């Protein structure tokens, strides 16, 4: 099959050109599904009906957010129509002439692509990517965090589309394979992880903290703060929202909402360094993922803190 013609120089690609490219290019997985219902994903949000790949929970949900962001305030990154945004090669070699460095994102593992103005992991594999992620993505272990680290009391929301998790030679099947939000990311060893779709069909709120007495670069230790059973459908768009707020006595309250409904919340009574600001981001394990409308904004005072329960509060 012959390739579709490139758009004219200096002009944005048309809807027809984008859809033709989707058919002509053997981009397996999400790349084809994103346009499977004939809509233009550049100018439209997820479809409002029940057709794949899914739709927003209500007509009143704003879509899409405006690109850009306010310095020190709301974070709303924009994506190009297509191409590699950044990858783990750029994280390890930021000064290299062939590194794809993003002003908004750091990919500590895996590759971040733009696909029809969505963020996309590419098709996951277990090999380290090169400068352009042309042969391998490394996205079976996908780790993406903002360059900004001033997000304290914050709400993060975005639309997410997941394929069922697989495996690679590097990454066997594990219960936690799936998609996760990061809040108050201070380092790879210290952060909050909100698991919104795991292989085992649960959602979870976790604190990651440095191992006591271990060197600073040693892998951190996860403490599970709350879990519940809640399995989102694969192959559909879902609105994922995570909120973190400081409370009295240095407690931190974390909440996870899916499609406009709070499914899990708890208070962390031993947050350590996570009482202060950090980055926000996304993590994926053995899962092909696309996302759109990623927004982080201040949530100070939006929710009063309550007495925590031993296992968190599932909704």
PDB file of C-alpha atoms in Angstrom, residues 69-75 148-152 154 296-298:
ATOM      1  CA  UNK A  69      -0.538  26.906  31.146  1.00  0.00           C
ATOM      2  CA  UNK A  70      -0.001  29.657  33.647  1.00  0.00           C
ATOM      3  CA  UNK A  71       3.466  30.011  35.145  1.00  0.00           C
ATOM      4  CA  UNK A  72       3.273  28.762  38.707  1.00  0.00           C
ATOM      5  CA  UNK A  73      -0.420  27.946  38.277  1.00  0.00           C
ATOM      6  CA  UNK A  74      -2.524  25.648  36.131  1.00  0.00           C
ATOM      7  CA  UNK A  75      -0.585  23.170  34.007  1.00  0.00           C
ATOM      8  CA  UNK A 148       7.554  21.506  37.210  1.00  0.00           C
ATOM      9  CA  UNK A 149       7.799  20.411  40.826  1.00  0.00           C
ATOM     10  CA  UNK A 150       5.652  23.078  42.495  1.00  0.00           C
ATOM     11  CA  UNK A 151       2.391  21.104  42.717  1.00  0.00           C
ATOM     12  CA  UNK A 152       1.316  20.960  46.369  1.00  0.00           C
ATOM     13  CA  UNK A 154      -3.378  19.744  43.479  1.00  0.00           C
ATOM     14  CA  UNK A 296      -3.098  20.029  37.006  1.00  0.00           C
ATOM     15  CA  UNK A 297      -4.444  22.876  39.110  1.00  0.00           C
ATOM     16  CA  UNK A 298      -4.550  24.095  42.680  1.00  0.00           C
TER      17      UNK A 298
END
